[in-house]
N, CA and C of each residue as an Amber inpcrd file, in Angstrom:
protein
   699
 -10.9020000  81.0050000-170.5380000 -11.0520000  79.8520000-171.4250000
 -11.4630000  80.3200000-172.8110000 -10.8160000  79.7420000-173.8160000
 -11.1200000  80.1040000-175.1990000 -12.0830000  79.0760000-175.7780000
 -13.2290000  79.5480000-176.2360000 -14.2310000  78.6640000-176.8170000
 -14.2520000  78.8680000-178.3230000 -14.4090000  77.7880000-179.0530000
 -14.4970000  77.8960000-180.4980000 -15.3340000  76.7440000-181.0120000
 -15.8810000  76.9260000-182.2110000 -16.7400000  75.9000000-182.7860000
 -15.9070000  74.7940000-183.3970000 -16.5590000  73.6560000-183.6170000
 -15.8790000  72.5130000-184.2150000 -15.6470000  72.7360000-185.6990000
 -16.6620000  73.2690000-186.3890000 -16.5380000  73.4900000-187.8220000
 -15.6680000  74.7120000-188.1030000 -15.1500000  74.7660000-189.3190000
 -14.2030000  75.8130000-189.6970000 -14.6900000  76.4880000-190.9590000
 -14.7790000  77.8190000-190.9590000 -15.1440000  78.5040000-192.2020000
 -14.0630000  78.3130000-193.2480000 -14.4900000  78.0360000-194.4720000
 -13.5100000  77.7730000-195.5320000 -12.8860000  79.0790000-195.9830000
 -11.5490000  79.1150000-196.1320000 -10.8940000  80.3580000-196.5270000
 -11.2730000  80.7770000-197.9390000 -11.4030000  82.0780000-198.1330000
 -11.7170000  82.5980000-199.4620000 -10.4830000  82.5280000-200.3420000
 -10.6550000  82.7930000-201.6220000  -9.5030000  82.8090000-202.5250000
  -9.8230000  82.0960000-203.8140000  -9.2390000  80.9150000-203.9810000
  -9.3550000  80.2050000-205.2610000 -10.7150000  79.5430000-205.4460000
 -11.4300000  79.2750000-204.3780000 -12.6440000  78.4680000-204.4740000
 -13.8790000  79.2920000-204.1550000 -14.7760000  79.3770000-205.0930000
 -16.0390000  80.0700000-204.9030000 -17.1660000  79.1550000-205.3710000
 -18.2700000  79.1660000-204.6360000 -19.3830000  78.2940000-204.9740000
 -19.3120000  76.9970000-204.1990000 -20.4640000  76.4330000-203.8570000
 -20.5160000  75.2400000-203.0110000 -19.8250000  74.0410000-203.6420000
 -20.0860000  73.7900000-204.9300000 -19.4970000  72.6240000-205.5940000
 -17.9750000  72.7590000-205.6650000 -17.5090000  73.9380000-206.0230000
 -16.0710000  74.1610000-206.1290000 -15.4060000  74.0940000-204.7670000
 -16.0950000  74.5860000-203.7480000 -15.5330000  74.5240000-202.4030000
 -15.3930000  73.0810000-201.9290000 -16.3800000  72.2490000-202.2470000
 -16.2910000  70.8320000-201.8950000 -15.0990000  70.1830000-202.5750000
 -14.9040000  70.5130000-203.8310000 -13.7620000  69.9860000-204.5900000
 -12.4490000  70.4660000-203.9770000 -12.4010000  71.7210000-203.5900000
 -11.1820000  72.2810000-203.0110000 -10.8700000  71.6710000-201.6560000
 -11.8930000  71.3740000-200.8900000 -11.6770000  70.7160000-199.5970000
 -11.0250000  69.3520000-199.7980000 -11.5080000  68.6140000-200.7680000
 -10.9400000  67.2920000-201.0480000  -9.4860000  67.4070000-201.4930000
  -9.1970000  68.4240000-202.2830000  -7.8280000  68.6120000-202.7500000
  -6.8860000  68.9590000-201.5990000  -7.3740000  69.7100000-200.6250000
  -6.5500000  70.0560000-199.4680000  -6.2190000  68.8120000-198.6460000
  -7.1970000  67.9500000-198.4810000  -6.9540000  66.6940000-197.7630000
  -5.9670000  65.8420000-198.5560000  -6.1490000  65.8050000-199.8730000
  -5.2580000  65.0310000-200.7350000  -3.8240000  65.5540000-200.6490000
  -3.6580000  66.8610000-200.5690000  -2.3230000  67.4530000-200.4320000
  -1.5900000  66.8630000-199.2330000  -2.2860000  66.8530000-198.0930000
  -1.6580000  66.3820000-196.8560000  -1.2960000  64.9050000-196.9390000
  -2.2260000  64.0900000-197.4140000  -1.9730000  62.6480000-197.4820000
  -0.9200000  62.3160000-198.5380000  -0.9130000  63.0540000-199.6310000
   0.0740000  62.8060000-200.6740000   1.4820000  63.1350000-200.1730000
   1.5940000  64.1990000-199.4030000   2.8840000  64.5720000-198.8240000
   3.4040000  63.4750000-197.9050000   2.5350000  62.9530000-197.0430000
   2.9380000  61.8800000-196.1280000   3.2920000  60.6240000-196.9130000
   2.5310000  60.3350000-197.9660000   2.8240000  59.1790000-198.8130000
   4.2250000  59.2960000-199.4230000   4.5670000  60.4710000-199.9100000
   5.9000000  60.6780000-200.4910000   6.9900000  60.5900000-199.4330000
   6.7100000  61.1380000-198.2450000   7.6910000  61.0670000-197.1610000
   7.9440000  59.6170000-196.7630000   6.8740000  58.8300000-196.6700000
   7.0160000  57.4100000-196.3420000   7.7380000  56.6640000-197.4620000
   7.4720000  57.0300000-198.6920000   8.1490000  56.3930000-199.8270000
   9.6460000  56.6590000-199.7750000  10.0020000  57.8750000-199.3750000
  11.4230000  58.1970000-199.2640000  12.0760000  57.3760000-198.1600000
  11.4120000  57.2900000-197.0090000  11.9780000  56.5820000-195.8600000
  12.1170000  55.0860000-196.1360000  11.1040000  54.4850000-196.7370000
  11.0570000  53.0300000-196.8800000  11.6080000  52.5070000-198.2010000
  11.5980000  53.3160000-199.2510000  11.9970000  52.8190000-200.5690000
  13.2190000  53.5530000-201.1180000  13.1350000  54.8650000-201.2060000
  14.1830000  55.6320000-201.8850000  15.4820000  55.6630000-201.0790000
  15.3980000  56.0260000-199.8130000  16.6120000  56.1540000-198.9930000
  17.3830000  54.8420000-198.8650000  16.7000000  53.6940000-198.6170000
  17.4500000  52.4280000-198.5140000  18.1970000  52.0450000-199.7890000
  17.8220000  52.6170000-200.9290000  18.5100000  52.3040000-202.1830000
  19.9180000  52.9000000-202.2180000  20.1570000  53.9150000-201.3800000
  21.4700000  54.5600000-201.2720000  21.9870000  55.0440000-202.6220000
  21.1000000  55.6810000-203.3260000  21.4330000  56.2760000-204.6210000
  21.2060000  57.7800000-204.5090000  22.2900000  58.5420000-204.3490000
  22.1710000  59.9810000-204.1480000  21.5370000  60.6830000-205.3430000
  21.7730000  60.1650000-206.5350000  21.1980000  60.7850000-207.7300000
  19.6810000  60.6910000-207.7360000  19.1490000  59.7250000-207.0230000
  17.7010000  59.5630000-206.9230000  17.1660000  60.1750000-205.6310000
  17.8420000  59.9020000-204.5120000  17.3220000  60.3010000-203.2080000
  17.3340000  61.8150000-202.9950000  18.3890000  62.4870000-203.4380000
  18.4780000  63.9330000-203.2050000  17.3990000  64.7160000-203.9640000
  17.1980000  64.4770000-205.2780000  16.1030000  65.1820000-205.9640000
  14.7300000  64.8160000-205.4040000  14.5530000  63.5450000-205.0320000
  13.2680000  63.1140000-204.4800000  13.0130000  63.8360000-203.1600000
  14.0270000  63.8750000-202.2950000  13.8840000  64.5430000-201.0010000
  13.6280000  66.0320000-201.1790000  14.3310000  66.6440000-202.1200000
  14.1230000  68.0720000-202.3830000  12.6830000  68.3390000-202.8110000
  12.1360000  67.4560000-203.6280000  10.7530000  67.6090000-204.0550000
   9.7740000  67.4930000-202.9050000  10.0320000  66.5460000-202.0210000
   9.1640000  66.3720000-200.8520000   9.2250000  67.6010000-199.9540000
  10.4220000  68.1040000-199.7180000  10.5970000  69.2620000-198.8410000
   9.9170000  70.5070000-199.4150000   9.9070000  70.6290000-200.7340000
   9.3330000  71.8110000-201.3690000   7.8100000  71.8660000-201.2850000
   7.1720000  70.7290000-201.1420000   5.7060000  70.6760000-201.1880000
   5.0360000  71.6120000-200.1790000   5.4070000  71.5780000-198.8800000
   4.7480000  72.4950000-197.9390000   4.9360000  73.9650000-198.3050000
   6.1400000  74.3360000-198.7680000   6.4010000  75.7220000-199.1340000
   5.5580000  76.1450000-200.3370000   5.4870000  75.2700000-201.3390000
   4.6930000  75.5800000-202.5220000   3.2100000  75.6740000-202.1780000
   2.7610000  74.8050000-201.2910000   1.3610000  74.8320000-200.8680000
   1.0490000  76.1290000-200.1240000   1.9450000  76.5220000-199.2110000
   1.7370000  77.7710000-198.4690000   1.6870000  78.9650000-199.4110000
   2.5670000  78.9570000-200.4050000   2.5820000  80.0570000-201.3760000
   1.3070000  80.0690000-202.2110000   0.8940000  78.8980000-202.6950000
  -0.2840000  78.8140000-203.5490000  -1.5470000  79.2560000-202.8150000
  -1.6770000  78.8520000-201.5640000  -2.8840000  79.1790000-200.7960000
  -2.8050000  80.5380000-200.1170000  -1.6860000  81.2300000-200.2860000
  -1.5820000  82.5740000-199.7450000  -1.4320000  82.6340000-198.2330000
  -0.8370000  81.6000000-197.6350000  -0.6480000  81.6030000-196.1820000
   0.4660000  82.5810000-195.8020000   0.1770000  83.4760000-194.9040000
   1.2040000  84.3850000-194.4150000   2.0080000  83.6950000-193.3230000
   3.1700000  84.2530000-192.9990000   3.9840000  83.6920000-191.9130000
   3.1970000  83.6800000-190.6080000   2.4090000  84.6940000-190.3880000
   1.5840000  84.7730000-189.1790000   0.5360000  83.6620000-189.1710000
  -0.0880000  83.4300000-190.3370000  -1.0900000  82.3640000-190.4320000
  -0.4750000  81.0040000-190.1020000   0.7380000  80.7850000-190.5870000
   1.4030000  79.4950000-190.3990000   1.8280000  79.2830000-188.9520000
   2.1820000  80.3760000-188.2680000   2.5970000  80.2560000-186.8760000
   3.9820000  80.7870000-186.5960000   4.5890000  81.4460000-187.5990000
   5.8730000  82.1060000-187.3800000   5.5780000  83.5030000-186.8280000
   5.3750000  83.5760000-185.5330000   4.9520000  84.8220000-184.9010000
   5.4170000  84.8500000-183.4510000   5.4940000  86.0560000-182.9110000
   5.9570000  86.2210000-181.5280000   4.9220000  86.8950000-180.6350000
   3.8490000  87.4230000-181.2220000   2.8780000  88.1630000-180.4170000
   2.1690000  87.2750000-179.3970000   2.0410000  85.9820000-179.6840000
   1.3840000  85.0700000-178.7450000   2.3640000  84.0830000-178.1220000
   3.6620000  84.4050000-178.2160000   4.6880000  83.4730000-177.7170000
   4.5190000  83.2180000-176.2200000   4.3150000  84.2600000-175.4530000
   4.2420000  84.1060000-173.9990000   3.0470000  83.2570000-173.5830000
   1.8790000  83.5560000-174.1250000   0.6900000  82.8000000-173.7480000
   0.7800000  81.3580000-174.2300000   1.3370000  81.1520000-175.4230000
   1.5050000  79.7970000-175.9330000   2.5210000  79.0270000-175.1000000
   3.5950000  79.7110000-174.7050000   4.6530000  79.0580000-173.9360000
   4.1590000  78.5480000-172.5890000   3.1770000  79.2040000-172.0170000
   2.6580000  78.7790000-170.7140000   2.0150000  77.3990000-170.7990000
   1.1310000  77.2240000-171.7680000   0.4360000  75.9370000-171.8930000
   1.3570000  74.8680000-172.4700000   2.1330000  75.2210000-173.4850000
   3.0530000  74.2590000-174.0920000   4.1410000  73.8640000-173.0980000
   4.6000000  74.8320000-172.3080000   5.6330000  74.5540000-171.3210000
   5.1650000  73.5780000-170.2560000   3.9300000  73.7390000-169.8090000
   3.3880000  72.8280000-168.8040000   3.2880000  71.4130000-169.3620000
   2.8110000  71.3050000-170.5880000   2.7390000  69.9840000-171.2290000
   4.1200000  69.3690000-171.3560000   5.0980000  70.1700000-171.7580000
   6.4570000  69.6660000-171.9440000   7.0330000  69.1580000-170.6300000
   6.7640000  69.8590000-169.5530000   7.2430000  69.4350000-168.2370000
   6.6420000  68.0850000-167.8460000   5.3390000  67.9450000-168.0240000
   4.6670000  66.6840000-167.6830000   5.1790000  65.5590000-168.5710000
   5.3160000  65.8230000-169.8740000   5.8070000  64.8040000-170.8030000
   7.2440000  64.4110000-170.4850000   8.0600000  65.3870000-170.0780000
   9.4510000  65.0970000-169.7260000   9.5200000  64.1770000-168.5020000
   8.6760000  64.4200000-167.5430000   8.6230000  63.5540000-166.3550000
   8.1860000  62.1480000-166.7510000   7.2650000  62.0620000-167.6910000
   6.7930000  60.7580000-168.1660000   7.9220000  59.9960000-168.8570000
   8.7200000  60.6910000-169.6560000   9.8650000  60.0610000-170.3170000
  10.8470000  59.5400000-169.2780000  11.0860000  60.3230000-168.2350000
  11.9960000  59.9030000-167.1750000  11.4750000  58.6660000-166.4460000
  10.1790000  58.6170000-166.2430000   9.5840000  57.4460000-165.5790000
   9.7600000  56.1960000-166.4310000   9.5400000  56.3350000-167.7280000
   9.7370000  55.1920000-168.6260000  11.1900000  54.7380000-168.5690000
  12.1040000  55.6900000-168.6320000  13.5130000  55.3480000-168.5580000
  13.8780000  54.6840000-167.2390000  13.2980000  55.1610000-166.1410000
  13.5790000  54.6020000-164.8210000  13.1220000  53.1580000-164.7240000
  11.8890000  52.8890000-165.1350000  11.3530000  51.5280000-165.0330000
  11.9850000  50.5900000-166.0680000  12.5460000  51.1650000-167.1410000
  13.2230000  50.3410000-168.1430000  14.6870000  50.1010000-167.7890000
  15.1350000  50.7120000-166.7090000  16.5080000  50.5150000-166.2640000
  17.5320000  51.4040000-166.9320000  17.0710000  52.4700000-167.5780000
  17.9990000  53.3890000-168.2220000  18.6980000  54.2590000-167.1780000
  19.8810000  54.7340000-167.5110000  20.6110000  55.6420000-166.6310000
  20.0350000  57.0450000-166.7690000  19.4670000  57.5560000-165.7060000
  18.8170000  58.8670000-165.7620000  19.8400000  59.9800000-165.5790000
  20.7360000  60.0810000-166.5270000  21.7390000  61.1420000-166.5010000
  21.9980000  61.5840000-167.9290000  22.3100000  62.8420000-168.0900000
  22.5330000  63.3980000-169.4140000  24.0080000  63.7540000-169.5840000
  24.6220000  63.3600000-170.6990000  26.0270000  63.7120000-170.9420000
  26.1590000  65.2060000-171.2160000  27.3660000  65.7130000-171.1000000
  27.6150000  67.1350000-171.3070000  27.2440000  67.5610000-172.7260000
  27.4500000  66.6670000-173.7000000  27.1540000  67.0260000-175.0860000
  25.6550000  67.2130000-175.3440000  24.8290000  66.7700000-174.4030000
  23.3880000  66.9490000-174.5710000  23.0000000  68.4250000-174.5680000
  23.8440000  69.2640000-173.9650000  23.5760000  70.7060000-173.9580000
  23.4960000  71.2280000-175.3900000  24.4260000  70.7650000-176.2210000
  24.4100000  71.1680000-177.6310000  23.1460000  70.6640000-178.3110000
  22.7540000  69.4450000-177.9900000  21.5370000  68.8790000-178.5750000
  20.2960000  69.6760000-178.1820000  20.2190000  70.0850000-176.9200000
  19.0780000  70.8800000-176.4610000  19.0080000  72.2270000-177.1850000
  20.1590000  72.7530000-177.5680000  20.1990000  74.0500000-178.2430000
  19.9210000  73.9420000-179.7370000  20.3060000  72.8250000-180.3390000
  20.2000000  72.7060000-181.8020000  18.9830000  71.9120000-182.2720000
  18.5510000  70.9190000-181.5080000  17.4730000  70.0600000-181.9930000
  16.1530000  70.8040000-182.2030000  15.8690000  71.8700000-181.4270000
  14.6390000  72.6320000-181.7330000  14.5790000  73.1780000-183.1490000
  15.7430000  73.3510000-183.8090000  15.7240000  73.7940000-185.2130000
  15.1120000  72.7090000-186.1010000  15.4940000  71.4550000-185.8520000
  14.8870000  70.3350000-186.5710000  13.4250000  70.1840000-186.1530000
  13.1640000  70.4620000-184.8830000  11.7820000  70.4370000-184.4060000
  10.9340000  71.4850000-185.1050000  11.5240000  72.6550000-185.3880000
  10.7860000  73.7090000-186.0850000  10.4210000  73.2660000-187.5000000
  11.3560000  72.6120000-188.1720000  11.0770000  72.1190000-189.5230000
   9.9480000  71.0950000-189.4960000   9.9950000  70.1890000-188.5130000
   8.9490000  69.1630000-188.4190000   7.6000000  69.7690000-188.0450000
   7.6150000  70.7290000-187.1270000   6.3580000  71.3500000-186.7140000
   5.7570000  72.1860000-187.8350000   6.6150000  72.7930000-188.6590000
   6.0800000  73.5120000-189.8130000   5.3770000  72.5560000-190.7620000
   6.0330000  71.4180000-191.0500000   5.4170000  70.4380000-191.9410000
   4.1490000  69.8590000-191.3200000   4.2130000  69.6040000-190.0080000
   3.0870000  68.9730000-189.3310000   1.9220000  69.9410000-189.1250000
   2.2140000  71.1180000-188.5780000   1.1550000  72.0640000-188.2250000
   0.8360000  73.0240000-189.3700000   1.9060000  73.6950000-189.8620000
   1.6830000  74.7270000-190.8660000   1.2500000  74.2010000-192.2130000
   1.4520000  72.8860000-192.4260000   1.0200000  72.3040000-193.7030000
  -0.0360000  71.2250000-193.5060000   0.3520000  70.0790000-192.9220000
  -0.5880000  68.9520000-192.8120000  -1.8200000  69.3260000-191.9960000
  -1.6080000  69.8210000-190.7900000  -2.7410000  70.1630000-189.9200000
  -3.6000000  71.2610000-190.5420000  -2.9460000  72.2550000-191.0890000
  -3.6890000  73.3740000-191.6700000  -4.5470000  72.9150000-192.8460000
  -3.9780000  72.1000000-193.7230000  -4.7420000  71.6370000-194.8840000
  -5.8810000  70.6970000-194.4640000  -5.6250000  69.8130000-193.5160000
  -6.6810000  68.9040000-193.0630000  -7.7830000  69.6650000-192.3420000
  -7.4140000  70.6770000-191.6030000  -8.4200000  71.4770000-190.8920000
  -9.3180000  72.1970000-191.8890000  -8.7380000  72.6800000-192.9690000
  -9.5230000  73.3500000-194.0030000 -10.3560000  72.3490000-194.8000000
  -9.7730000  71.1770000-195.0550000 -10.4400000  70.2170000-195.9250000
 -11.4900000  69.3590000-195.2510000 -11.2590000  68.9980000-193.9890000
 -12.1830000  68.1080000-193.2910000 -13.3220000  68.8530000-192.6180000
 -13.1630000  70.1630000-192.4230000 -14.2110000  70.9910000-191.8390000
 -14.5610000  70.5770000-190.4080000 -13.6390000  69.9080000-189.7350000
 -13.8520000  69.5480000-188.3330000 -12.4880000  69.5600000-187.6590000
 -12.2910000  70.4980000-186.7540000 -10.9630000  70.7050000-186.1840000
 -10.4840000  69.5180000-185.3710000 -11.3820000  68.7920000-184.7200000
 -10.9480000  67.6730000-183.8800000 -10.5870000  66.4480000-184.7090000
 -11.3240000  66.2140000-185.7890000 -10.9540000  65.1400000-186.7130000
  -9.6120000  65.4560000-187.3520000  -9.3970000  66.7290000-187.6690000
  -8.1230000  67.1450000-188.2520000  -6.9710000  66.9140000-187.2830000
  -7.2020000  67.1610000-186.0030000  -6.1690000  66.9460000-184.9860000
  -5.7750000  65.4750000-184.9200000  -6.7690000  64.5910000-184.8480000
  -6.4940000  63.1540000-184.7510000  -5.8030000  62.6450000-186.0170000
  -6.2600000  63.0920000-187.1680000  -5.6600000  62.6490000-188.4290000
  -4.2160000  63.1340000-188.5460000  -3.9770000  64.3760000-188.1590000
  -2.6150000  64.9150000-188.2320000  -1.6750000  64.1530000-187.3150000
  -2.1050000  63.9410000-186.0810000  -1.2820000  63.1980000-185.1280000
  -1.0580000  61.7690000-185.5970000  -2.0950000  61.1580000-186.1870000
  -1.9550000  59.7980000-186.6990000  -0.9330000  59.7140000-187.8290000
  -0.9960000  60.6660000-188.7460000  -0.0300000  60.6890000-189.8540000
   1.3840000  60.9400000-189.3420000   1.5070000  61.8230000-188.3580000
   2.8190000  62.1210000-187.7840000   3.3890000  60.8860000-187.0900000
   2.5220000  60.1450000-186.4140000   2.9680000  58.9240000-185.7580000
   3.3670000  57.8480000-186.7530000   2.5920000  57.7000000-187.8180000
   2.8700000  56.6750000-188.8270000   4.2390000  56.8890000-189.4730000
   4.6090000  58.1430000-189.6780000   5.9070000  58.4390000-190.2890000
   7.0440000  57.8770000-189.4400000   6.8470000  57.7640000-188.1310000
   7.9020000  57.2890000-187.2270000   7.8640000  55.7750000-187.0120000
   6.9960000  55.0820000-187.7180000   6.9370000  53.6270000-187.6400000
   8.2210000  53.0400000-188.2350000   8.7650000  51.9270000-187.6790000
   8.2230000  51.0320000-186.6560000   8.7820000  51.2710000-185.2570000
   9.4120000  52.4370000-185.0280000   9.9400000  52.7280000-183.7070000
   8.7700000  52.8750000-182.7330000   8.5830000  51.9140000-181.8130000
   7.3730000  51.9080000-180.9810000   7.2660000  53.1250000-180.0680000
   8.3740000  53.5150000-179.4710000   8.3360000  54.6410000-178.5460000
   8.0820000  55.9480000-179.2920000   8.7770000  56.1440000-180.4030000
   8.5730000  57.3640000-181.1830000   7.1740000  57.4270000-181.7890000
   6.6830000  56.2990000-182.2640000   5.3440000  56.2750000-182.8490000
   4.2950000  56.6650000-181.8220000   4.4050000  56.1150000-180.6140000
   3.4600000  56.4410000-179.5550000   3.5990000  57.8900000-179.1130000
   4.8350000  58.3230000-178.8980000   5.0560000  59.6850000-178.4250000
   4.6270000  60.7240000-179.4600000   4.9490000  60.4760000-180.7280000
   4.5890000  61.4580000-181.7470000   3.0870000  61.4870000-182.0000000
   2.3960000  60.3710000-181.7510000   0.9380000  60.3880000-181.8910000
   0.2920000  61.1560000-180.7420000   0.5790000  60.7560000-179.5140000
  -0.0570000  61.4230000-178.3730000   0.4860000  62.8310000-178.1810000
   1.8010000  62.9890000-178.3750000   2.3590000  64.3280000-178.3230000
   1.8240000  65.1790000-179.4510000   1.6360000  64.5530000-180.6280000
   1.0920000  65.2710000-181.7690000  -0.3090000  65.7900000-181.5060000
  -1.1200000  65.0180000-180.7960000  -2.4670000  65.4840000-180.4410000
  -2.3700000  66.7510000-179.6090000  -1.5030000  66.7270000-178.5960000
  -1.3440000  67.8960000-177.7290000  -0.8340000  69.0970000-178.5150000
   0.2060000  68.8880000-179.3310000   0.7590000  69.9980000-180.1160000
  -0.2760000  70.5620000-181.0740000  -1.0670000  69.6950000-181.6920000
  -2.1050000  70.1630000-182.6120000  -3.1610000  70.9990000-181.8830000
  -3.5420000  70.5660000-180.6970000  -4.5330000  71.3180000-179.9270000
  -3.9890000  72.6800000-179.5230000  -2.7170000  72.7170000-179.1290000
  -2.1030000  74.0010000-178.7920000  -2.0370000  74.9040000-180.0250000
  -1.6620000  74.3170000-181.1360000  -1.5620000  75.0910000-182.3780000
  -2.9250000  75.5910000-182.8200000  -3.9320000  74.7700000-182.6480000
  -5.2840000  75.1380000-183.0520000  -5.7790000  76.3350000-182.2390000
  -5.3770000  76.3850000-180.9820000  -5.8220000  77.4700000-180.1130000
  -4.9510000  78.7120000-180.2660000  -3.6350000  78.5020000-180.2850000
  -2.6960000  79.6120000-180.4180000  -1.5540000  79.1880000-181.3450000
  -1.6930000  79.4380000-182.6400000  -0.6790000  78.9730000-183.5880000
   0.6760000  79.6520000-183.4020000   1.6080000  78.9430000-182.8010000
   2.9670000  79.4480000-182.6280000   3.9310000  78.2830000-182.8040000
   4.6700000  78.2840000-183.8850000   5.5730000  77.1850000-184.1840000
   6.8290000  77.2020000-183.3140000   7.1950000  78.3530000-182.8040000
   8.4270000  78.4460000-182.0200000   8.3060000  77.7070000-180.6830000
   7.1940000  77.8740000-180.0010000   7.0130000  77.1690000-178.7270000
   6.9090000  75.6630000-178.9520000   6.2390000  75.2710000-180.0280000
   6.1140000  73.8460000-180.3290000   7.4650000  73.2520000-180.6940000
   8.2890000  74.0180000-181.4070000   9.6140000  73.5350000-181.7960000
  10.5040000  73.3230000-180.5750000  10.4300000  74.2290000-179.6180000
  11.2250000  74.0860000-178.3980000  10.7690000  72.8600000-177.6190000
   9.4560000  72.6930000-177.4940000   8.9040000  71.5210000-176.8180000
   9.3390000  70.2400000-177.5190000   9.2290000  70.2450000-178.8220000
   9.6160000  69.0910000-179.6490000  11.0840000  68.7490000-179.4270000
  11.9350000  69.7670000-179.4720000  13.3700000  69.5430000-179.3200000
  13.7390000  68.9940000-177.9500000  13.1760000  69.5590000-176.9100000
  13.4760000  69.1090000-175.5450000  13.0710000  67.6570000-175.3530000
  11.8560000  67.3250000-175.7660000  11.3590000  65.9670000-175.5510000
  12.1100000  64.9470000-176.4000000  12.4800000  65.3310000-177.6180000
  13.2260000  64.4080000-178.4820000  14.5920000  64.0840000-177.8870000
  15.2660000  65.0840000-177.3440000  16.5780000  64.8580000-176.7400000
  16.4480000  63.9800000-175.4990000  15.4150000  64.2040000-174.7130000
  15.1990000  63.3850000-173.5190000  14.9090000  61.9360000-173.8900000
  14.0960000  61.7420000-174.9130000  13.8120000  60.3780000-175.3670000
  15.0860000  59.7150000-175.8730000  15.9010000  60.4670000-176.5890000
  17.1440000  59.9300000-177.1520000  18.0810000  59.4280000-176.0490000
  18.2320000  60.2020000-174.9940000  19.2000000  59.8530000-173.9510000
  18.6120000  59.0170000-172.8130000  17.3310000  59.1880000-172.5210000
  16.7550000  58.5240000-171.3490000  15.8560000  57.3470000-171.6980000
  15.4110000  57.2650000-172.9380000  14.5400000  56.1620000-173.3250000
  15.3010000  54.8480000-173.4130000  14.5960000  53.7190000-173.2890000
  15.2500000  52.4020000-173.4130000  15.9150000  52.2630000-174.7810000
  17.1970000  51.9590000-174.8120000  17.9430000  51.9350000-176.0680000
  17.4030000  50.8860000-177.0410000  16.8930000  49.7600000-176.5010000
  16.3400000  48.7170000-177.3720000  15.1010000  49.2020000-178.1070000
  14.4220000  50.1770000-177.5390000  13.2340000  50.7360000-178.1780000
  13.5760000  51.9580000-179.0270000  14.3710000  52.8460000-178.4570000
  14.6420000  54.1280000-179.1230000  15.5540000  53.9570000-180.3270000
  16.6450000  53.1940000-180.1460000  17.6040000  52.9200000-181.2330000
  18.0450000  54.2010000-181.9480000  18.4480000  55.1770000-181.1450000
  18.9570000  56.4510000-181.6590000  17.9330000  57.1710000-182.5460000
  16.6600000  57.0280000-182.2010000  15.5600000  57.7150000-182.8970000
  15.4140000  57.2760000-184.3470000  15.8740000  56.0790000-184.6670000
  15.7740000  55.6080000-186.0500000  14.3480000  55.1790000-186.3700000
  13.9870000  55.3850000-187.6340000  12.6620000  54.9980000-188.1180000
  12.8210000  54.2820000-189.4570000  11.7450000  53.6830000-189.9330000
  11.7980000  52.9900000-191.2090000  12.6970000  51.7600000-191.1480000
  13.2390000  51.3270000-192.2790000  14.1100000  50.1300000-192.3000000
  15.3390000  50.2850000-191.4160000  15.8060000  51.5100000-191.2130000
  16.9950000  51.7410000-190.3920000  16.7760000  51.2880000-188.9380000
  15.5150000  51.2460000-188.5290000  15.2240000  50.7970000-187.1710000
  15.5960000  49.3220000-186.9920000  15.3560000  48.5240000-188.0310000
  15.6280000  47.0920000-187.9510000  17.1120000  46.7750000-188.0890000
  17.8560000  47.6510000-188.7350000  19.2740000  47.3800000-188.9740000
  20.1710000  47.9760000-187.9000000  19.5840000  48.6190000-186.8960000
  20.4010000  49.2130000-185.8400000  21.0510000  48.1420000-184.9800000
  22.3090000  48.3320000-184.6640000  23.0390000  47.3890000-183.8120000
  23.6520000  48.1590000-182.6520000
């Protein structure tokens, strides 16, 4: 069993002195919330306008924020979770969670009357969706979770806040919002103990594909979020 304290030592670098460190902690929290605010603005305001001249530069700016933050704060690929040395140990715990969560998705689909069968094309989805899962887990863990953990000085509060923000982004899709919140808590705890984005991305991809095909269609609506959820037919 791995034991660790709740509080987190503040990383050295740009901030020295108690007053400056307090200011830097607040800025780290602001980074995470500002990123989510921009992401929500894109989903709810910019994208529905269907103006590529506006949406593409706006989206590019949002996507760049985590990378610029990682560069500014000096995060190495290993720090972020792009690593293989702990892949096996991380895969054991993440894999068990994924198995249990997959069974839970199947149960929901069964009681909702969904057909518990996967089409042949789902094989391609299982192979490719983890790439999108990796991008999301980097934004969620390597940026939002990391900044909140540094800024809030309490790893468990950071976990709940990160999962909450991740869930809010998937609003108003009820199934995705619930799954990304509770699943986000689990992924954050795994990341906090053994930071490995690859295992989380695989877990993310598998569960997303299962929800897409086995979840109740009236709820899942092809994994749509934001205004697109209401316009799905």
